[in-house]
Amino acid sequence: MNNLYIITGPAGVGKSTISYKIAKNITKSALIEGDNIYSQVVGGYVSAWKEGNHLNIFWKICLDTIETYLSDGYDVIFNYIVTPKAFEMIKERFKEYNVKFIILMCDEETILKRDSERLEDCRMNERCITLLNNFKEYDFEEKYYLDTTDISADDVVKTIQEDNRFLIK
């Protein structure tokens, strides 16, 4: 059975870096960057956190794409900001698969440092802290959280791949 890795957390926490490293470790994998799908909309683009956004079509495209890869024998690594509502959608849609759900977190100083290392037009600045606080307030089980403040990217990847606590049952 194929595996689905859902990597989430606030902007700047390292979702893209970790997701890419996981995908590289798997023989037959597909990496789906949620930001890339969300930004496919050009005319009528609205930021995801603003009213009038296009999250409904975004999630339809993401879930269908994930399912297409899984059904064709790929392990899928998907990263994006996943709210509790989206988590329930994912859980229901992929209950026939092994799904690991990981919320990457770190302290404020680290997230701002990581964000500052991005290309200037990709920086989220204070939005990182807003999202960090949102994830602290969400009602996710504690087992899904992984603090990456003092852990190397390779150790984060190893933990995600080896630790079954992240499995959605």
PDB file of C-alpha atoms in Angstrom:
ATOM      1  CA  MET A   1       0.000   0.000   0.000  1.00  0.00           C
ATOM      2  CA  ASN A   2       1.238   3.474  -0.832  1.00  0.00           C
ATOM      3  CA  ASN A   3       1.965   6.161   1.708  1.00  0.00           C
ATOM      4  CA  LEU A   4       0.764   9.730   1.902  1.00  0.00           C
ATOM      5  CA  TYR A   5       2.796  12.229   3.892  1.00  0.00           C
ATOM      6  CA  ILE A   6       1.030  15.455   4.788  1.00  0.00           C
ATOM      7  CA  ILE A   7       3.609  18.013   5.888  1.00  0.00           C
ATOM      8  CA  THR A   8       2.157  21.168   7.391  1.00  0.00           C
ATOM      9  CA  GLY A   9       3.048  23.988   9.714  1.00  0.00           C
ATOM     10  CA  PRO A  10       3.459  27.744   9.546  1.00  0.00           C
ATOM     11  CA  ALA A  11       5.171  29.548   6.689  1.00  0.00           C
ATOM     12  CA  GLY A  12       8.939  29.436   7.049  1.00  0.00           C
ATOM     13  CA  VAL A  13       9.103  26.310   9.200  1.00  0.00           C
ATOM     14  CA  GLY A  14      10.741  24.166   6.507  1.00  0.00           C
ATOM     15  CA  LYS A  15       7.870  22.293   4.863  1.00  0.00           C
ATOM     16  CA  SER A  16       9.348  22.483   1.359  1.00  0.00           C
ATOM     17  CA  THR A  17      12.850  21.482   2.441  1.00  0.00           C
ATOM     18  CA  ILE A  18      11.659  18.498   4.475  1.00  0.00           C
ATOM     19  CA  SER A  19       9.129  17.395   1.857  1.00  0.00           C
ATOM     20  CA  TYR A  20      11.755  17.404  -0.888  1.00  0.00           C
ATOM     21  CA  LYS A  21      14.182  15.371   1.230  1.00  0.00           C
ATOM     22  CA  ILE A  22      11.486  12.783   2.013  1.00  0.00           C
ATOM     23  CA  ALA A  23      10.535  12.516  -1.665  1.00  0.00           C
ATOM     24  CA  LYS A  24      14.196  11.998  -2.625  1.00  0.00           C
ATOM     25  CA  ASN A  25      14.424   9.101  -0.130  1.00  0.00           C
ATOM     26  CA  ILE A  26      11.554   7.198  -1.750  1.00  0.00           C
ATOM     27  CA  THR A  27      12.033   5.186  -4.945  1.00  0.00           C
ATOM     28  CA  LYS A  28       8.665   6.095  -6.509  1.00  0.00           C
ATOM     29  CA  SER A  29       7.383   9.377  -5.127  1.00  0.00           C
ATOM     30  CA  ALA A  30       5.499  12.513  -6.102  1.00  0.00           C
ATOM     31  CA  LEU A  31       6.030  15.813  -4.349  1.00  0.00           C
ATOM     32  CA  ILE A  32       3.055  18.149  -4.409  1.00  0.00           C
ATOM     33  CA  GLU A  33       3.775  21.696  -3.268  1.00  0.00           C
ATOM     34  CA  GLY A  34       0.459  23.256  -2.277  1.00  0.00           C
ATOM     35  CA  ASP A  35       1.792  26.772  -2.843  1.00  0.00           C
ATOM     36  CA  ASN A  36       2.477  25.929  -6.486  1.00  0.00           C
ATOM     37  CA  ILE A  37      -1.070  24.712  -7.019  1.00  0.00           C
ATOM     38  CA  TYR A  38      -2.611  27.671  -5.187  1.00  0.00           C
ATOM     39  CA  SER A  39      -0.649  30.137  -7.314  1.00  0.00           C
ATOM     40  CA  GLN A  40      -1.881  28.609 -10.581  1.00  0.00           C
ATOM     41  CA  VAL A  41      -4.763  31.061 -10.386  1.00  0.00           C
ATOM     42  CA  VAL A  42      -3.619  34.297 -11.973  1.00  0.00           C
ATOM     43  CA  GLY A  43      -6.715  36.294 -12.911  1.00  0.00           C
ATOM     44  CA  GLY A  44      -8.766  36.693  -9.747  1.00  0.00           C
ATOM     45  CA  TYR A  45      -5.963  35.591  -7.429  1.00  0.00           C
ATOM     46  CA  VAL A  46      -6.749  36.255  -3.752  1.00  0.00           C
ATOM     47  CA  SER A  47      -4.369  35.366  -0.913  1.00  0.00           C
ATOM     48  CA  ALA A  48      -5.472  32.213   0.898  1.00  0.00           C
ATOM     49  CA  TRP A  49      -6.049  34.021   4.193  1.00  0.00           C
ATOM     50  CA  LYS A  50      -8.316  36.678   2.648  1.00  0.00           C
ATOM     51  CA  GLU A  51     -12.036  36.617   1.931  1.00  0.00           C
ATOM     52  CA  GLY A  52     -12.858  35.602  -1.630  1.00  0.00           C
ATOM     53  CA  ASN A  53      -9.933  33.157  -1.848  1.00  0.00           C
ATOM     54  CA  HIS A  54     -10.025  30.105  -4.104  1.00  0.00           C
ATOM     55  CA  LEU A  55      -9.376  27.435  -1.458  1.00  0.00           C
ATOM     56  CA  ASN A  56     -12.377  25.317  -2.512  1.00  0.00           C
ATOM     57  CA  ILE A  57     -11.021  24.670  -6.016  1.00  0.00           C
ATOM     58  CA  PHE A  58      -7.494  24.417  -4.613  1.00  0.00           C
ATOM     59  CA  TRP A  59      -8.454  21.544  -2.293  1.00  0.00           C
ATOM     60  CA  LYS A  60     -10.402  19.771  -5.044  1.00  0.00           C
ATOM     61  CA  ILE A  61      -7.334  19.888  -7.324  1.00  0.00           C
ATOM     62  CA  CYS A  62      -4.960  18.799  -4.536  1.00  0.00           C
ATOM     63  CA  LEU A  63      -7.063  15.872  -3.352  1.00  0.00           C
ATOM     64  CA  ASP A  64      -7.681  14.642  -6.898  1.00  0.00           C
ATOM     65  CA  THR A  65      -3.974  14.933  -7.754  1.00  0.00           C
ATOM     66  CA  ILE A  66      -2.930  13.094  -4.591  1.00  0.00           C
ATOM     67  CA  GLU A  67      -5.406  10.323  -5.326  1.00  0.00           C
ATOM     68  CA  THR A  68      -4.213   9.997  -8.927  1.00  0.00           C
ATOM     69  CA  TYR A  69      -0.605   9.486  -7.851  1.00  0.00           C
ATOM     70  CA  LEU A  70      -1.489   7.117  -4.999  1.00  0.00           C
ATOM     71  CA  SER A  71      -3.698   4.964  -7.217  1.00  0.00           C
ATOM     72  CA  ASP A  72      -0.863   4.705  -9.743  1.00  0.00           C
ATOM     73  CA  GLY A  73       1.572   3.351  -7.169  1.00  0.00           C
ATOM     74  CA  TYR A  74       3.376   6.482  -5.994  1.00  0.00           C
ATOM     75  CA  ASP A  75       4.037   7.549  -2.452  1.00  0.00           C
ATOM     76  CA  VAL A  76       2.920  11.160  -2.178  1.00  0.00           C
ATOM     77  CA  ILE A  77       4.411  13.972  -0.153  1.00  0.00           C
ATOM     78  CA  PHE A  78       2.092  16.970   0.060  1.00  0.00           C
ATOM     79  CA  ASN A  79       2.884  20.187   1.862  1.00  0.00           C
ATOM     80  CA  TYR A  80       0.695  23.157   2.590  1.00  0.00           C
ATOM     81  CA  ILE A  81      -0.938  24.887   5.519  1.00  0.00           C
ATOM     82  CA  VAL A  82      -3.550  22.366   6.676  1.00  0.00           C
ATOM     83  CA  THR A  83      -6.314  23.568   8.981  1.00  0.00           C
ATOM     84  CA  PRO A  84      -8.392  21.196  11.128  1.00  0.00           C
ATOM     85  CA  LYS A  85     -11.192  21.365   8.528  1.00  0.00           C
ATOM     86  CA  ALA A  86      -8.798  20.381   5.709  1.00  0.00           C
ATOM     87  CA  PHE A  87      -7.321  17.645   7.936  1.00  0.00           C
ATOM     88  CA  GLU A  88     -10.774  16.056   8.306  1.00  0.00           C
ATOM     89  CA  MET A  89     -11.253  16.195   4.527  1.00  0.00           C
ATOM     90  CA  ILE A  90      -7.890  14.501   3.956  1.00  0.00           C
ATOM     91  CA  LYS A  91      -8.538  11.896   6.645  1.00  0.00           C
ATOM     92  CA  GLU A  92     -11.889  10.948   5.126  1.00  0.00           C
ATOM     93  CA  ARG A  93     -10.707  10.908   1.509  1.00  0.00           C
ATOM     94  CA  PHE A  94      -7.604   8.778   2.100  1.00  0.00           C
ATOM     95  CA  LYS A  95      -8.719   6.384   4.844  1.00  0.00           C
ATOM     96  CA  GLU A  96      -7.764   3.437   2.593  1.00  0.00           C
ATOM     97  CA  TYR A  97      -4.097   4.544   2.596  1.00  0.00           C
ATOM     98  CA  ASN A  98      -1.291   4.870   5.114  1.00  0.00           C
ATOM     99  CA  VAL A  99      -1.337   8.573   5.946  1.00  0.00           C
ATOM    100  CA  LYS A 100       1.258  10.335   8.059  1.00  0.00           C
ATOM    101  CA  PHE A 101       0.341  13.805   9.263  1.00  0.00           C
ATOM    102  CA  ILE A 102       3.182  15.976  10.515  1.00  0.00           C
ATOM    103  CA  ILE A 103       2.974  19.526  11.852  1.00  0.00           C
ATOM    104  CA  LEU A 104       6.421  21.089  11.759  1.00  0.00           C
ATOM    105  CA  MET A 105       6.942  23.753  14.414  1.00  0.00           C
ATOM    106  CA  CYS A 106       9.800  25.847  15.782  1.00  0.00           C
ATOM    107  CA  ASP A 107      10.255  28.865  18.012  1.00  0.00           C
ATOM    108  CA  GLU A 108       9.608  32.440  16.826  1.00  0.00           C
ATOM    109  CA  GLU A 109      13.271  33.376  16.502  1.00  0.00           C
ATOM    110  CA  THR A 110      14.026  30.340  14.347  1.00  0.00           C
ATOM    111  CA  ILE A 111      11.011  30.788  12.076  1.00  0.00           C
ATOM    112  CA  LEU A 112      11.852  34.442  11.434  1.00  0.00           C
ATOM    113  CA  LYS A 113      15.479  33.508  10.715  1.00  0.00           C
ATOM    114  CA  ARG A 114      14.408  30.794   8.266  1.00  0.00           C
ATOM    115  CA  ASP A 115      11.950  33.164   6.606  1.00  0.00           C
ATOM    116  CA  SER A 116      14.666  35.823   6.211  1.00  0.00           C
ATOM    117  CA  GLU A 117      16.798  33.287   4.306  1.00  0.00           C
ATOM    118  CA  ARG A 118      14.133  32.949   1.590  1.00  0.00           C
ATOM    119  CA  LEU A 119      14.159  34.968  -1.598  1.00  0.00           C
ATOM    120  CA  GLU A 120      12.813  38.418  -0.789  1.00  0.00           C
ATOM    121  CA  ASP A 121       9.582  38.038  -2.785  1.00  0.00           C
ATOM    122  CA  CYS A 122       8.852  34.745  -0.953  1.00  0.00           C
ATOM    123  CA  ARG A 123       9.208  36.089   2.582  1.00  0.00           C
ATOM    124  CA  MET A 124       6.152  36.106   4.814  1.00  0.00           C
ATOM    125  CA  ASN A 125       7.634  38.184   7.676  1.00  0.00           C
ATOM    126  CA  GLU A 126       5.107  38.649  10.510  1.00  0.00           C
ATOM    127  CA  ARG A 127       2.623  36.319   8.758  1.00  0.00           C
ATOM    128  CA  CYS A 128       4.946  33.489   9.911  1.00  0.00           C
ATOM    129  CA  ILE A 129       4.273  34.402  13.542  1.00  0.00           C
ATOM    130  CA  THR A 130       0.514  34.668  12.939  1.00  0.00           C
ATOM    131  CA  LEU A 131       0.518  31.179  11.418  1.00  0.00           C
ATOM    132  CA  LEU A 132       2.766  29.833  14.177  1.00  0.00           C
ATOM    133  CA  ASN A 133       0.223  31.056  16.733  1.00  0.00           C
ATOM    134  CA  ASN A 134      -2.644  29.589  14.704  1.00  0.00           C
ATOM    135  CA  PHE A 135      -1.011  26.161  14.780  1.00  0.00           C
ATOM    136  CA  LYS A 136      -0.514  26.460  18.545  1.00  0.00           C
ATOM    137  CA  GLU A 137      -4.250  27.109  18.911  1.00  0.00           C
ATOM    138  CA  TYR A 138      -5.521  24.388  16.554  1.00  0.00           C
ATOM    139  CA  ASP A 139      -7.023  21.339  18.198  1.00  0.00           C
ATOM    140  CA  PHE A 140      -4.693  18.751  16.654  1.00  0.00           C
ATOM    141  CA  GLU A 141      -3.451  15.802  18.697  1.00  0.00           C
ATOM    142  CA  GLU A 142      -0.075  16.531  20.271  1.00  0.00           C
ATOM    143  CA  LYS A 143       1.461  13.447  18.612  1.00  0.00           C
ATOM    144  CA  TYR A 144       1.383  15.140  15.202  1.00  0.00           C
ATOM    145  CA  TYR A 145       3.611  18.054  16.265  1.00  0.00           C
ATOM    146  CA  LEU A 146       7.351  17.942  15.621  1.00  0.00           C
ATOM    147  CA  ASP A 147       9.501  20.774  16.977  1.00  0.00           C
ATOM    148  CA  THR A 148      12.338  21.327  14.521  1.00  0.00           C
ATOM    149  CA  THR A 149      14.015  24.233  16.331  1.00  0.00           C
ATOM    150  CA  ASP A 150      17.153  22.314  17.294  1.00  0.00           C
ATOM    151  CA  ILE A 151      17.003  19.341  14.905  1.00  0.00           C
ATOM    152  CA  SER A 152      18.818  19.030  11.573  1.00  0.00           C
ATOM    153  CA  ALA A 153      16.717  18.595   8.444  1.00  0.00           C
ATOM    154  CA  ASP A 154      18.096  15.065   7.987  1.00  0.00           C
ATOM    155  CA  ASP A 155      17.058  14.121  11.538  1.00  0.00           C
ATOM    156  CA  VAL A 156      13.588  15.568  10.938  1.00  0.00           C
ATOM    157  CA  VAL A 157      13.245  13.430   7.808  1.00  0.00           C
ATOM    158  CA  LYS A 158      14.460  10.318   9.643  1.00  0.00           C
ATOM    159  CA  THR A 159      11.981  10.927  12.484  1.00  0.00           C
ATOM    160  CA  ILE A 160       9.083  11.381  10.060  1.00  0.00           C
ATOM    161  CA  GLN A 161       9.911   8.269   8.077  1.00  0.00           C
ATOM    162  CA  GLU A 162      10.579   6.028  11.077  1.00  0.00           C
ATOM    163  CA  ASP A 163       8.123   7.221  13.740  1.00  0.00           C
ATOM    164  CA  ASN A 164       4.664   5.708  13.455  1.00  0.00           C
ATOM    165  CA  ARG A 165       3.137   8.198  15.894  1.00  0.00           C
ATOM    166  CA  PHE A 166       2.360  10.386  12.870  1.00  0.00           C
ATOM    167  CA  LEU A 167       0.093   7.733  11.311  1.00  0.00           C
ATOM    168  CA  ILE A 168      -3.565   8.656  11.139  1.00  0.00           C
ATOM    169  CA  LYS A 169      -5.505   5.654  12.346  1.00  0.00           C
TER     170      LYS A 169
END
